[in-house]
Each structure stands twice: as C-alpha cells, then as structure tokens.
XYZ file of C-alpha atoms in Angstrom:
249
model
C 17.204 -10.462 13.978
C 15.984 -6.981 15.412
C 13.897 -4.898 13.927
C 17.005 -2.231 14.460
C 18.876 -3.990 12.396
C 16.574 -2.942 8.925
C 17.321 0.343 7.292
C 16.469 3.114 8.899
C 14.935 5.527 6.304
C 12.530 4.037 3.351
C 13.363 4.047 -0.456
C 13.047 7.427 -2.328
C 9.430 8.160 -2.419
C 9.338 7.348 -7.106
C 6.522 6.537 -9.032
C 8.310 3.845 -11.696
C 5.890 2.539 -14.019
C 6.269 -1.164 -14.722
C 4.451 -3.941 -16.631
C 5.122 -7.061 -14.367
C 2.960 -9.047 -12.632
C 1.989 -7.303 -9.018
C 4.338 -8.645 -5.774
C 3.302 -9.718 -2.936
C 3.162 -7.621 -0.067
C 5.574 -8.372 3.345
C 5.489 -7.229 6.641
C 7.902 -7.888 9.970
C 5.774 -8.962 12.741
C 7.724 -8.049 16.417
C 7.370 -9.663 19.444
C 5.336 -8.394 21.768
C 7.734 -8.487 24.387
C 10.784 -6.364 22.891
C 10.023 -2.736 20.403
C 12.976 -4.317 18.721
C 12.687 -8.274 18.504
C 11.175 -9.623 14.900
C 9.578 -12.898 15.721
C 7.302 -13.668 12.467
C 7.058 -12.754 9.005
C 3.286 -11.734 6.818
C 2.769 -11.721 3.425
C -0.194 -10.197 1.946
C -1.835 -9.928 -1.560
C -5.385 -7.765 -2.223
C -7.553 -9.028 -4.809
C -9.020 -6.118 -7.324
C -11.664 -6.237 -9.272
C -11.528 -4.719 -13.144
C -11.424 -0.856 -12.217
C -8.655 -1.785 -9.451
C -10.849 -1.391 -6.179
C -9.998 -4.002 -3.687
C -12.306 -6.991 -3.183
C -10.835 -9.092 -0.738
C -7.099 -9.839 0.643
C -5.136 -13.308 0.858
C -2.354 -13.187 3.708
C -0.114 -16.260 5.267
C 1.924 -15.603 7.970
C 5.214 -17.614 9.535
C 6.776 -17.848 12.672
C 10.105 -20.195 13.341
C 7.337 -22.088 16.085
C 4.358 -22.744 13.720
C 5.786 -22.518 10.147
C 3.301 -21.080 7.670
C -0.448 -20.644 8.500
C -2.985 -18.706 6.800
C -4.238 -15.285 8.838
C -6.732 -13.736 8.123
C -7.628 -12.400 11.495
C -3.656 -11.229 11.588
C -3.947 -9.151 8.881
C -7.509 -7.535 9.987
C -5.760 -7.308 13.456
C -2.877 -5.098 11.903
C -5.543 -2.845 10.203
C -8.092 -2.482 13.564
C -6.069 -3.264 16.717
C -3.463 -0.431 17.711
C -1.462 -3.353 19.638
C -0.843 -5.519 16.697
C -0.508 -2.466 14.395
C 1.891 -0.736 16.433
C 4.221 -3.777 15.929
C 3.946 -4.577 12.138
C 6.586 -2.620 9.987
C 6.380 -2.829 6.369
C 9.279 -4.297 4.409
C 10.491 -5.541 0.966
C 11.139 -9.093 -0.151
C 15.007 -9.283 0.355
C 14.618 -7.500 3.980
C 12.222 -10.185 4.462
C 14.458 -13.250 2.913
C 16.953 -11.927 5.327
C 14.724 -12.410 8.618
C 13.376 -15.687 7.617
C 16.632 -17.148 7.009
C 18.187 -15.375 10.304
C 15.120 -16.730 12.148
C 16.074 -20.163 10.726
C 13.296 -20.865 8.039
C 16.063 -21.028 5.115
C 15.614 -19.788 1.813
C 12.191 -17.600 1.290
C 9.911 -19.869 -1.075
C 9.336 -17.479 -4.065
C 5.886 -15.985 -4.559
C 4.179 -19.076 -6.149
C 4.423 -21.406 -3.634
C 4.072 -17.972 -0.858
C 0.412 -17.743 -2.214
C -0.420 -21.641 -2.004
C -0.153 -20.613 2.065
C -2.968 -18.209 1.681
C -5.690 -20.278 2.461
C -8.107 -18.030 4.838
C -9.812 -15.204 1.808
C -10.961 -12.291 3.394
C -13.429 -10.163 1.692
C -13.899 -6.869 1.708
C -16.983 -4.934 0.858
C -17.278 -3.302 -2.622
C -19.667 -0.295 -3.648
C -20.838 1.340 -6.687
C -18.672 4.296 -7.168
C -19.683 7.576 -5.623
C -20.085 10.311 -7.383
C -17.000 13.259 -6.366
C -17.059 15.940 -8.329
C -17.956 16.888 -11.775
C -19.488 14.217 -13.575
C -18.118 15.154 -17.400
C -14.071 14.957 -17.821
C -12.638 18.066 -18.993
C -12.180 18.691 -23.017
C -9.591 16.783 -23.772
C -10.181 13.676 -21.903
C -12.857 10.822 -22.619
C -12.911 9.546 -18.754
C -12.444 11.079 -15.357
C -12.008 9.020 -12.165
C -11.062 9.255 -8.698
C -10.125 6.857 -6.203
C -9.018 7.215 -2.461
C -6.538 4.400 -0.639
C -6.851 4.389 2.767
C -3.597 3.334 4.556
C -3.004 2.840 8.456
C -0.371 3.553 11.035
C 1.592 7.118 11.076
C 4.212 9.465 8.834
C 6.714 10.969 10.463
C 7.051 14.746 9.656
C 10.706 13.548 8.065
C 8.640 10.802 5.828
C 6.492 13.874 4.710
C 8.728 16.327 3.838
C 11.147 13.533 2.004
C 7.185 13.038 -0.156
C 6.857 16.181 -0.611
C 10.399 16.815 -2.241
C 9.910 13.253 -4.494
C 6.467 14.661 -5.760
C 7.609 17.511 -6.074
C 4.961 19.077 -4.002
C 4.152 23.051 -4.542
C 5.601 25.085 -1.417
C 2.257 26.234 -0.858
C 0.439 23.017 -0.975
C -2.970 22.200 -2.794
C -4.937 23.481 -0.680
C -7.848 22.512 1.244
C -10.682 20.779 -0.268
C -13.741 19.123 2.162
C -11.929 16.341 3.097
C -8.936 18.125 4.524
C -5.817 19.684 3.369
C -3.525 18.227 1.441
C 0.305 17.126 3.300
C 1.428 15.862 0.002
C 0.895 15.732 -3.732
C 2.200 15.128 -7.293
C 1.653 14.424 -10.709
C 2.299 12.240 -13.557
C 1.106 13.120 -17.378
C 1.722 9.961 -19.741
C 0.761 10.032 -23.352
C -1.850 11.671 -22.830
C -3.428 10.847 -19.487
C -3.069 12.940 -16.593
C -2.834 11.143 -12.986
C -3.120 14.197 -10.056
C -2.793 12.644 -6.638
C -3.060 14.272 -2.802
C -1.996 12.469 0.271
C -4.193 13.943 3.411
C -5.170 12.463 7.277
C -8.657 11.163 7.279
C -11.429 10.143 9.742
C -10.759 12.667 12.526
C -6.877 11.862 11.726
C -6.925 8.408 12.515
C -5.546 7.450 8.720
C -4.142 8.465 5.700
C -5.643 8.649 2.530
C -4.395 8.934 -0.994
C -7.000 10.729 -3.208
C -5.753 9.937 -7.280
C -7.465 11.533 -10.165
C -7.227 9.929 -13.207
C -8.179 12.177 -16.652
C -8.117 9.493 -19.557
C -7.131 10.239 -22.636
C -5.996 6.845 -24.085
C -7.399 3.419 -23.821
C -4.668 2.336 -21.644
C -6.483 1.983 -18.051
C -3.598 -0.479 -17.473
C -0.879 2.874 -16.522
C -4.192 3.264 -14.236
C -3.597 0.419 -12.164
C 0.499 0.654 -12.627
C -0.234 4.253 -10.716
C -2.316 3.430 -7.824
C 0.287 -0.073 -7.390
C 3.286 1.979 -7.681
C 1.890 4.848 -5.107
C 0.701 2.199 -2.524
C 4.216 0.737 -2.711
C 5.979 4.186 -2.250
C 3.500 5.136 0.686
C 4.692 1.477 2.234
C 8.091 2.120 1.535
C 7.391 4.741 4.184
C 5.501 2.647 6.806
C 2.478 2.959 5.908
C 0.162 -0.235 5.787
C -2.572 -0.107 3.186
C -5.894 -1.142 4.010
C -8.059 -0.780 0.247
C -8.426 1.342 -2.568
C -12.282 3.028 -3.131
C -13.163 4.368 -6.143
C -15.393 7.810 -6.183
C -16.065 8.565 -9.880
C-alpha cells in the first residue's frame, strides 16, 4: 500500500451537523525511507472539557512489526518534529481499514476496542479563557464566544481556494484583524445562533488557525461543539492535522 494509491483531492470542504457520538481520528504513517510507502497506521481521540477546549489526547498506533502500542510521544512528534510531520497524512476510517488489511492486520477493530489501545494519556494544558473582544454579546444574543484551533502541516493554494468556494468565502475576504488576514471564512446561522468562522496562518506562519465565533441565542451549546467537530474534520479532510482548540471569550 502507497500512500499514492489514496485519493488525491480531500472531501468537499461541508459543515454537516450531526448528533452521533465523535470518531476517532486516523492518520497514515509513511516510511521514512520512501515519500510514498505507508508502513503504520495512528488513531487519535482529544479529550474536551464542558465548553469543548481540549484537555488531553489518547492515540495508539500499529505497525504490521509491533501490532498496536500506545504513542504518545508519536502523536506529540507529528505536532513538533517537521520529520515525523512531514510524513503523517490524514485519512478517514475506510482509507484506513484498507491499509491495515493491505498491510496484513485484517479487519480494522471498530472504535471500542481501537480506544482500549490508548493507554499512554497525554495532557494538554488548559487556561481560563481570554478575553477577545467585546465582552457583552450583541442584542439579540444571551452569549458570545470565541475559540481558535490550531492545526499543523500546510494548505495548498488548490485546498484554499476549493475552502473558499465551500464557505462560500466573500471575493474580497474578511479582512485583516491583529492576528492576520483571513485566507478563508464562512458562516452558519441555526435557529437562532450565529457561528462566524476565519481560517488564517499563525505564529510567524508556522500554523493554521481557525478563529469561530459563536453568538448564542438558544440553550443548545451542543450545535456548539457539532461546529467546531465538524470544521476540524473538514480542515483534516484537507491535510491538516489538528493540534487543540483554545477558547478566547
């Protein structure tokens, strides 16, 4: 199995709400011998706390040499070391079933037993939200709040521009604001609530980040955390690997 051999453009870039449980995340792992040999498989799950920042992430990864180990120090590698990360594409489950059983591991154990391999927590440092701008929703709205996931690795000016069209992105942008222009943006209004989200480069254009602001009308913080899980998955869909979500307000 090649890493060739995988589609070579991503889903259409949709935000589809859903009500299921979250899936796991999974990655290809290449060798680091061949830009086109897959040698191991990752799967990853964050851990959120109650307003959806992440808290801590639970990976396993498999190779046809070791079988299933937990890792921990894989997944911070894919994150921090431009080696590892350079070799790490993001994929979806069946793409995945497909390499494991090509790379002789059979049938992909379904999510359940996937999480009993994660065995190594890693934490990740929480905060009291910052404070970005106004503090008072507009009229209209009982809550306003704004969060920023940062993701790692590159888009391709293609992978933009096919964002841009999906979200429906004004031809002259959004703008700049002080942490950078905007490459990419969109927006959702359901029953009530208003989601507004921006896609920019961050940290001297070493990452992405996905700013979303949230204006509550409802109760129903749950189409909050369908949002930011169904953008995350669209940005991986596009290679992107995400790395946590902050919130500001």
């Amino acid at each position: 199995m090649t890493i060739d051999s995988l589609p070579a453009e991503p889903a259409p870039a949709t935000v589809e709400m859903t009500d299921a449980l979250p899936h796991l995340d999974y990655y290809l792992v290449g060798a680091r011998d061949s830009d086109t040999t897959v040698e191991g498989v990752v799967v990853e799950e964050f851990t959120r706390d109650g307003d959806f920042t992440t808290t801590g992430l639970d990976s396993a990864g498999w190779t046809p040499q070791s079988g299933w180990w937990s890792s921990a120090a894989l997944s911070r590698d894919i994150r921090t070391d431009p080696e590892v990360l350079a070799r790490v594409v993001p994929t979806t489950r069946r793409e995945a079933e497909d390499v494991y059983r090509a790379l002789g591991g059979g049938r992909l154990p379904d999510e359940t037993l996937l999480r009993t391999h994660s065995l190594d927590h890693q934490p990740i440092a929480t905060a009291p939200p910052l404070r970005l701008g106004p503090a008072q929703p507009p009229a209209g709205f009982h809550e306003r709040r704004v969060y920023r996931v940062l993701f790692a690795k590159d888009l391709r000016t293609e992978q933009v521009a096919s964002l841009r069209t999906a979200w429906r992105t004004p031809a002259g942008g959004t703008g700049a604001s002080a942490t950078g222009a905007s490459a990419a943006s969109g927006r959702l209004d359901m029953h009530g609530d208003q989601f507004t989200w921006d896609l920019r480069r961050v940290g001297h254009t070493l990452a992405w980040g996905l700013d979303v602001t949230a204006l509550l009308a409802t109760d129903a913080t749950a189409a909050l955390g369908s949002t930011l899980s169904e953008l995350t998955n669209v940005l991986r869909q596009h290679g992107l690997i995400p790395v946590t979500t902050e919130r500001f307000s």
